[in-house]
Coordinates of C-alpha atoms in Angstrom, one line a residue:
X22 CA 258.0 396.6 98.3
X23 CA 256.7 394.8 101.8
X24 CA 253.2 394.6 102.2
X25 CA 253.5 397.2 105.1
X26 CA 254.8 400.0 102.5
X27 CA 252.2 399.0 100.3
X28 CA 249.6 401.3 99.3
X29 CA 246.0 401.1 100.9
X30 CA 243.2 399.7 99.0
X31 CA 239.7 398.7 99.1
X32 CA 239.8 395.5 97.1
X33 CA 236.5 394.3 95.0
X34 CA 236.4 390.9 93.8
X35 CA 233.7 390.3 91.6
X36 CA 232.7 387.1 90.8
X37 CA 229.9 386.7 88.8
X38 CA 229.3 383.9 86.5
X39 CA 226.7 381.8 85.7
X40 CA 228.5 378.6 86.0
X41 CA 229.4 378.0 81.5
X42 CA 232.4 379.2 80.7
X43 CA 234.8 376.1 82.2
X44 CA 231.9 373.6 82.2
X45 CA 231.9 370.7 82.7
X46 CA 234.0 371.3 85.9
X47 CA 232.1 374.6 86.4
X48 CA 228.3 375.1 86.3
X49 CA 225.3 376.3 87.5
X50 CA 225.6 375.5 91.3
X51 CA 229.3 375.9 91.5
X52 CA 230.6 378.6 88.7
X53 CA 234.2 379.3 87.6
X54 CA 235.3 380.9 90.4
X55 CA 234.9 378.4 92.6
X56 CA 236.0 375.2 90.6
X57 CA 239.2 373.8 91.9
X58 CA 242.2 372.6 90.2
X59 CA 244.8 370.0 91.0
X60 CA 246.4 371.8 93.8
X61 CA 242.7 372.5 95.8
X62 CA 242.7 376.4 94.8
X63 CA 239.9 377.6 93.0
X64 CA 240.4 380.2 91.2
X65 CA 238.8 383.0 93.6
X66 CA 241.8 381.8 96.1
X67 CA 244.5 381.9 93.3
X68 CA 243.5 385.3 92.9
X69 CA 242.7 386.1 96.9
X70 CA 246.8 384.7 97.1
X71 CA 248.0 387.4 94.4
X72 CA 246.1 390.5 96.1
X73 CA 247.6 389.6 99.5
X74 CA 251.0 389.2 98.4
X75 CA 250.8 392.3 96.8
X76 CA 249.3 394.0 100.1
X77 CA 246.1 394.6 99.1
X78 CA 244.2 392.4 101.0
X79 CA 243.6 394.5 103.8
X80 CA 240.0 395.5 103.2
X81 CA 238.4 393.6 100.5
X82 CA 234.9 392.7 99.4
X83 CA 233.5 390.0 97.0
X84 CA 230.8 390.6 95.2
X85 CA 228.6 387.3 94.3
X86 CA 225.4 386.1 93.6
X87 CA 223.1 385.0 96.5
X88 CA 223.1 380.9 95.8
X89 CA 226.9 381.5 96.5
X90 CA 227.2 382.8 99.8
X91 CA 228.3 379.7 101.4
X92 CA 230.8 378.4 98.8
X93 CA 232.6 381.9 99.2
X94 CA 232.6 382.1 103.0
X95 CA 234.2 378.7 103.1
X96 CA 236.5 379.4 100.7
X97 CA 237.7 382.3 102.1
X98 CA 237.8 380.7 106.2
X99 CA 239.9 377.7 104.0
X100 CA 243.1 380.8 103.7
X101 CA 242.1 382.1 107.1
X102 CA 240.5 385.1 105.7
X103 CA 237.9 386.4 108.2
X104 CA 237.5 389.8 108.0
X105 CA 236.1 390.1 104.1
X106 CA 232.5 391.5 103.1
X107 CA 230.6 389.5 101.4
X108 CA 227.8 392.1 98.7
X109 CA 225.2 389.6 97.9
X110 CA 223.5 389.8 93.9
X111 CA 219.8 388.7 93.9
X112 CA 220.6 388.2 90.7
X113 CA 223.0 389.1 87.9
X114 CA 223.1 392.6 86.1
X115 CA 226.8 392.9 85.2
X116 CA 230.1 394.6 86.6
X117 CA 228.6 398.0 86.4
X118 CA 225.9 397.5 88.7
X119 CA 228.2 395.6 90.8
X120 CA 230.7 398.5 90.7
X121 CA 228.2 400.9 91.9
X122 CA 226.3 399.2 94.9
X123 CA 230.0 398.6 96.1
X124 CA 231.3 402.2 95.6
X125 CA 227.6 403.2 97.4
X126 CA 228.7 400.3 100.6
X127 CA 232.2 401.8 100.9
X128 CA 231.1 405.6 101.4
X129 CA 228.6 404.8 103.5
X130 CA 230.5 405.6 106.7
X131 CA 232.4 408.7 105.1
X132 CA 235.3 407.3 103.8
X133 CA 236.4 407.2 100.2
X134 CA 239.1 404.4 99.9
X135 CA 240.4 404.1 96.9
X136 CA 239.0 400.9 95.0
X137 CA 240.8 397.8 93.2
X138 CA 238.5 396.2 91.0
X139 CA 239.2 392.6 89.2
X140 CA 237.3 389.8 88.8
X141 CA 238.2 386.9 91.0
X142 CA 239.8 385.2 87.9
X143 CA 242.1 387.4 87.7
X144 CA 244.8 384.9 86.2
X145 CA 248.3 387.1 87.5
X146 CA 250.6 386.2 90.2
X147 CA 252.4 388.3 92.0
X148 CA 255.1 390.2 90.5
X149 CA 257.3 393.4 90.9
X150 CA 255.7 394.9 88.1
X151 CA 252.4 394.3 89.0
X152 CA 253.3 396.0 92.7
X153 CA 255.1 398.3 91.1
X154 CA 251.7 399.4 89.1
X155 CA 249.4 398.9 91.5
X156 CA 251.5 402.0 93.3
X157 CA 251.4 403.9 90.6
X158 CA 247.3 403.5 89.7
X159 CA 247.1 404.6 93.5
X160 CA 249.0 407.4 93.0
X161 CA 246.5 408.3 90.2
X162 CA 243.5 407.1 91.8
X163 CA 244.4 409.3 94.9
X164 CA 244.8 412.6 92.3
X165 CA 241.3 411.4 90.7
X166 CA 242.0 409.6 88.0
X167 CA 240.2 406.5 86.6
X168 CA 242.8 403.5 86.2
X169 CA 243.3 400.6 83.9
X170 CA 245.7 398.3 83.8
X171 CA 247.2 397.9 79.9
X172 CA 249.1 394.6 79.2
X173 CA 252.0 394.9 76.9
X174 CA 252.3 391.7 76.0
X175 CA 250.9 390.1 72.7
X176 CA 246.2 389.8 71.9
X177 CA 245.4 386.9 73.5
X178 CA 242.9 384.9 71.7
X179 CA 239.8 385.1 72.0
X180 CA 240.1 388.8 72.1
X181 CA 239.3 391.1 74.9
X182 CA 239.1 394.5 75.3
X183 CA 241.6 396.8 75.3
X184 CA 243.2 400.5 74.9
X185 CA 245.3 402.6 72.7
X186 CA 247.7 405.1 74.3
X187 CA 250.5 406.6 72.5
X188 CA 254.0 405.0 72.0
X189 CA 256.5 406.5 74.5
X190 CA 260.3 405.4 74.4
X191 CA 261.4 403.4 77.7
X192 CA 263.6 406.6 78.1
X193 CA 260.8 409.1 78.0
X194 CA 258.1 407.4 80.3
X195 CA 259.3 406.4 83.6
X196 CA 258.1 403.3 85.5
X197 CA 256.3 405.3 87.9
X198 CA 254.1 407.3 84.4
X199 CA 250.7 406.1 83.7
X200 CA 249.3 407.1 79.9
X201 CA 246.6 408.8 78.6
X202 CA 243.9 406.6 76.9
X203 CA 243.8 408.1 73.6
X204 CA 240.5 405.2 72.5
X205 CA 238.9 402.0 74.0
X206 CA 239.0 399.4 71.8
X207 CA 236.1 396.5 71.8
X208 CA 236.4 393.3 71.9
X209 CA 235.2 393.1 68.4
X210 CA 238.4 394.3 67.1
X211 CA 236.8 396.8 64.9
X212 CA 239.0 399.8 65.1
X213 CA 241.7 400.9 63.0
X214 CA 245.0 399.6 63.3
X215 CA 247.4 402.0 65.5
X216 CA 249.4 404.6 64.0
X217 CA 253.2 404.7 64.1
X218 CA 253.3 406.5 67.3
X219 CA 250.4 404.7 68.8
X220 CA 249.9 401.1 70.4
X221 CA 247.3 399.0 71.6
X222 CA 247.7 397.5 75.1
X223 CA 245.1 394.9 76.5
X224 CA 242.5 395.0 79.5
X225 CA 244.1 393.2 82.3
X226 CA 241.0 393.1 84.0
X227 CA 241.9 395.4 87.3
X228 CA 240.5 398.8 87.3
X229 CA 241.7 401.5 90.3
X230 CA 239.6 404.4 91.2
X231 CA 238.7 406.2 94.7
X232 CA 234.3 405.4 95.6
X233 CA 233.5 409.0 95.1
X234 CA 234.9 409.1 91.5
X235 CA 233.5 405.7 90.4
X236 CA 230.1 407.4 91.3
X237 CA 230.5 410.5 89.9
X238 CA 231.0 409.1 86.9
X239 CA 228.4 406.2 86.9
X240 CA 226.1 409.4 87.8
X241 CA 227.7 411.3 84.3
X242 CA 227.6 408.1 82.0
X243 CA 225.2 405.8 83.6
X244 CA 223.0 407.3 85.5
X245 CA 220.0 404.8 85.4
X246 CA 222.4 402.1 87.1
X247 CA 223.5 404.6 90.0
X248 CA 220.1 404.9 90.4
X249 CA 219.0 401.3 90.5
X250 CA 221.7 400.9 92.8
X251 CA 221.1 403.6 95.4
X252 CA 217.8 402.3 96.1
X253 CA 219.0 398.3 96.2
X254 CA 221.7 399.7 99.2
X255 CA 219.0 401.6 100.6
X256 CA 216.4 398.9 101.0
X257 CA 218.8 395.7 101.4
X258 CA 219.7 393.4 104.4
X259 CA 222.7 394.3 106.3
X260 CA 224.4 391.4 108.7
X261 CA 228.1 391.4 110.1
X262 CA 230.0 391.4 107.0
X263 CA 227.5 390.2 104.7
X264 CA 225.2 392.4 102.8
X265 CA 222.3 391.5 101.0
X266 CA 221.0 393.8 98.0
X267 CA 217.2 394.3 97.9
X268 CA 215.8 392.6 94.5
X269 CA 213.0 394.7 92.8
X270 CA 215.3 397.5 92.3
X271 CA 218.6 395.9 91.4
X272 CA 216.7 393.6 88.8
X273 CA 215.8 397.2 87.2
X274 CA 219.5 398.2 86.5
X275 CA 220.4 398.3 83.1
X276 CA 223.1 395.7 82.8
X277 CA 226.8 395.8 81.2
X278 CA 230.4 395.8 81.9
X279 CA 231.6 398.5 84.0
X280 CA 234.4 399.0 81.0
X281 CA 232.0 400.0 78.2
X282 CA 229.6 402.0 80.1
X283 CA 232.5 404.3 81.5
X284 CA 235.6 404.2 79.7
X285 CA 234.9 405.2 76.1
X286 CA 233.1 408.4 77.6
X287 CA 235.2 409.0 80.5
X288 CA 237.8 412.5 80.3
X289 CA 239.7 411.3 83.5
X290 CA 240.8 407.3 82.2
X291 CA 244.6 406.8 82.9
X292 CA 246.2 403.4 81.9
X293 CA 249.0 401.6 83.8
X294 CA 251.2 399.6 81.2
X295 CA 252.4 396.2 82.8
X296 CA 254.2 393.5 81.6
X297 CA 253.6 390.4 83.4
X298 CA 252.6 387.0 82.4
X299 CA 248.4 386.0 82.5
X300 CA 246.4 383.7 82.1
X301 CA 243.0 384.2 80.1
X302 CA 240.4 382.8 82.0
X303 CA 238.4 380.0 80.0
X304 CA 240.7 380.1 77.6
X305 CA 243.5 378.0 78.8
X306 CA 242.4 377.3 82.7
X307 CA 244.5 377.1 85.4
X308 CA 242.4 374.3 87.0
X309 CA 242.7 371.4 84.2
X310 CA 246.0 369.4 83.5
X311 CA 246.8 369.1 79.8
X312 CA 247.9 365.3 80.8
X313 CA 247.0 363.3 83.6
X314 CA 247.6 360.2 84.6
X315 CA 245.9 357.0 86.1
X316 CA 242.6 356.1 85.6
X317 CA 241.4 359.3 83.5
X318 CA 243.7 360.3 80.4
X319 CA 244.1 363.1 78.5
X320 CA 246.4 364.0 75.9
X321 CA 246.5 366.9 73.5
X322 CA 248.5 368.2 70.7
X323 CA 248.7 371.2 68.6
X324 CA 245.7 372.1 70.7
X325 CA 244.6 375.5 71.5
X326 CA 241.6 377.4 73.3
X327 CA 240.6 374.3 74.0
X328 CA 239.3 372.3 77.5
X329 CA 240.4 369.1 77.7
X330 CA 238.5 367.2 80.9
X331 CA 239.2 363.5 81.6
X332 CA 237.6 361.8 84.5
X333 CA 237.6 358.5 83.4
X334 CA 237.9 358.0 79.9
X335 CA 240.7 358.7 77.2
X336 CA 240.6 361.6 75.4
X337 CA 243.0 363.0 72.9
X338 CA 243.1 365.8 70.9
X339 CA 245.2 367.0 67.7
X340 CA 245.2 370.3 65.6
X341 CA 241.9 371.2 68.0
X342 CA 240.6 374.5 68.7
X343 CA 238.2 376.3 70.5
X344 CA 236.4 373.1 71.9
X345 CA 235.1 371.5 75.2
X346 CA 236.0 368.1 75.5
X347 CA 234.6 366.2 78.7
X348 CA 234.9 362.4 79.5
X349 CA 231.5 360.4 79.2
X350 CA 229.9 362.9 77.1
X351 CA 227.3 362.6 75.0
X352 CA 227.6 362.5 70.9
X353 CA 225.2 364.2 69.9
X354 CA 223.5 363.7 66.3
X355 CA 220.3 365.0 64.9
X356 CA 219.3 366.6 68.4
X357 CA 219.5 363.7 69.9
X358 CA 221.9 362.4 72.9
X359 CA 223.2 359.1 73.4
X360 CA 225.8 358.4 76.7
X361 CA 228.8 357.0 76.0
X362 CA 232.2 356.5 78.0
X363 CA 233.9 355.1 74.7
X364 CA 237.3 357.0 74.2
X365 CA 237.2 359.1 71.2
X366 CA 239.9 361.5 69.4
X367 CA 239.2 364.9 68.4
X368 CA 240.7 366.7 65.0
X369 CA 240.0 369.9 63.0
X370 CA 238.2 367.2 60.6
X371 CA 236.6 365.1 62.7
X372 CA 235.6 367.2 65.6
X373 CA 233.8 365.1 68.5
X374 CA 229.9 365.7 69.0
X375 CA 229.5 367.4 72.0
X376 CA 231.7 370.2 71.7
X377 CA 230.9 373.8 72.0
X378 CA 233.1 377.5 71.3
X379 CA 234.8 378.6 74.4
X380 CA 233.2 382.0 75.3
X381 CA 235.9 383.3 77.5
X382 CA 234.5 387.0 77.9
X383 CA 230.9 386.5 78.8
X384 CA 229.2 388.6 81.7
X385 CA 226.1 385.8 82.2

């Protein structure tokens, strides 16, 4: 499929973070999706690069926190995007409320496109499955359905959520079928195993739904964050392509992920299967080398959910997991810091001192 046959969406690309979950090389003042790799792409653009190969770049708008304005404009004018909205957070309340002020900015001169969610780590290239299931989720957002994408292949670790449909044969379900969501599964992992004629497929993180039935059902199941958002549209700053949400208000919304606030309630959730490779953001990041070389080393082994981040100094790892390991860091004994840029090895026994769990599913 061309990106002229390709169906039209609205594409969201939310990128709230508060700047912890690839740190060191992400952080307060420049947060994951902006932190670059080794090719020069930051995440946001990896993901800006799949949604217009897959023609759904047309209309888009990110959705990011105030301090970030510039960082997103300039990365965006760097792939000769110029026509993108930027929705500005005064401060962060979670997808939901970022799902609703956008589905409130996109009606607001009588349209209803239909809307393609993801955050801007979205951590899929482009594929012919993945075009092939954006079509369908349009399809079923265009009939008024409520759209996740379900990945077939195996739980990533840590986990995230995900949804159980029933098991259909390849001959009975067509690759045009979506599937009933029969549960939504937490993160937590707490349900049931599936039954024989049940499986479990995980959240790929992109979620398809026209403006008008995001809002309809924000106004069923969350009613207080509709609300909150209405009145931050109403009262916030408009520019040419840049809008600015009014404070008092939005800091009022209750916050959350979009997922759990609608999903487990919602009577009109469809789920896409696709089977595509991913990448789990924070978990095993695009934007860090497992070895480098020249002046900064790293080396790892056996390692996994791990970031390994050499600037200067050698670092190896062996039977590691879920650890940060930046160059010059600090051991850290007692409460107390002392700077070093000595090389040190990290094991499962002899873990190094400044190291901490990588929290790859946090809303901060």
């Amino acid at each position: 499929m061309t990106q002229a046959s390709s169906p039209d969406f609205h594409s969201v690309v939310l990128c709230g973070d508060s700047g912890s979950r690839l740190w060191p090389l992400s952080r307060e003042q420049l947060p994951q999706p902006f932190t670059t790799g080794d090719d020069g792409s930051s995440l946001l653009q990896q993901t800006l690069l799949t949604l217009r190969a897959v023609g759904a770049l047309n209309r888009a708008t990110l959705v990011c926190g105030e301090a970030y304005r510039f960082v997103a404009s300039d990365q965006l004018e760097e792939m000769g995007i110029f026509n993108a909205h930027l929705l500005l957070e005064p401060c962060g309340r979670g997808t939901a409320a970022a799902v609703a002020c956008a589905a409130l900015m996109a009606v607001r001169k009588g349209t209803d496109p239909v809307m393609l969610l993801c955050p801007a780590e979205l951590g899929i290239d482009s594929d012919p499955a993945l075009i092939a299931g954006l079509a369908t989720a349009h399809r079923a957002a265009t009939a008024g359905r409520m759209v996740a994408f379900g990945m077939t292949r195996s739980q990533p670790t840590p986990r995230r959520p995900g949804f159980r449909v029933p098991r259909e044969s390849d001959d009975t379900t067509p690759p045009s079928a979506f599937l009933p969501m029969l549960r939504y599964i937490d993160a937590a992992g707490t349900d049931r195993a599936p039954n024989d004629d049940e499986i479990d497929l995980w959240h790929a993180g992109i979620l398809v739904a026209k403006a008008s039935v995001w809002i309809a059902e924000l106004s069923r199941h969350a009613p207080q964050v509709l609300d909150c958002a209405r009145l931050a549209v109403e009262h916030g700053t408009d520019a040419e392509l840049v809008f600015k949400l009014e404070l008092m208000n939005f800091s009022q919304s209750p916050t959350g992920p979009i997922e759990t606030m609608l999903l487990p309630r919602s009577r009109i959730a469809a789920i896409v299967p696709l089977d595509v490779a991913w990448q789990i953001e924070g978990v095993t990041p695009p934007t860090l080398s497992a070895d480098q070389d020249g002046a900064a080393h790293s080396h790892s082994g056996d390692t996994r959910g791990t970031v390994v981040y050499a600037t200067r100094d050698l670092i190896a790892s062996a039977d590691a997991s879920d650890l940060i390991l930046p160059s010059g860091a600090h051991r850290m004994n007692d409460g107390g810091s002392i700077p070093t840029t000595d090389p040190y090895t990290s094991t499962e026994r002899a873990k190094p001192a400044l190291a901490g769990p990588v929290d790859a599913f946090s809303n901060a």
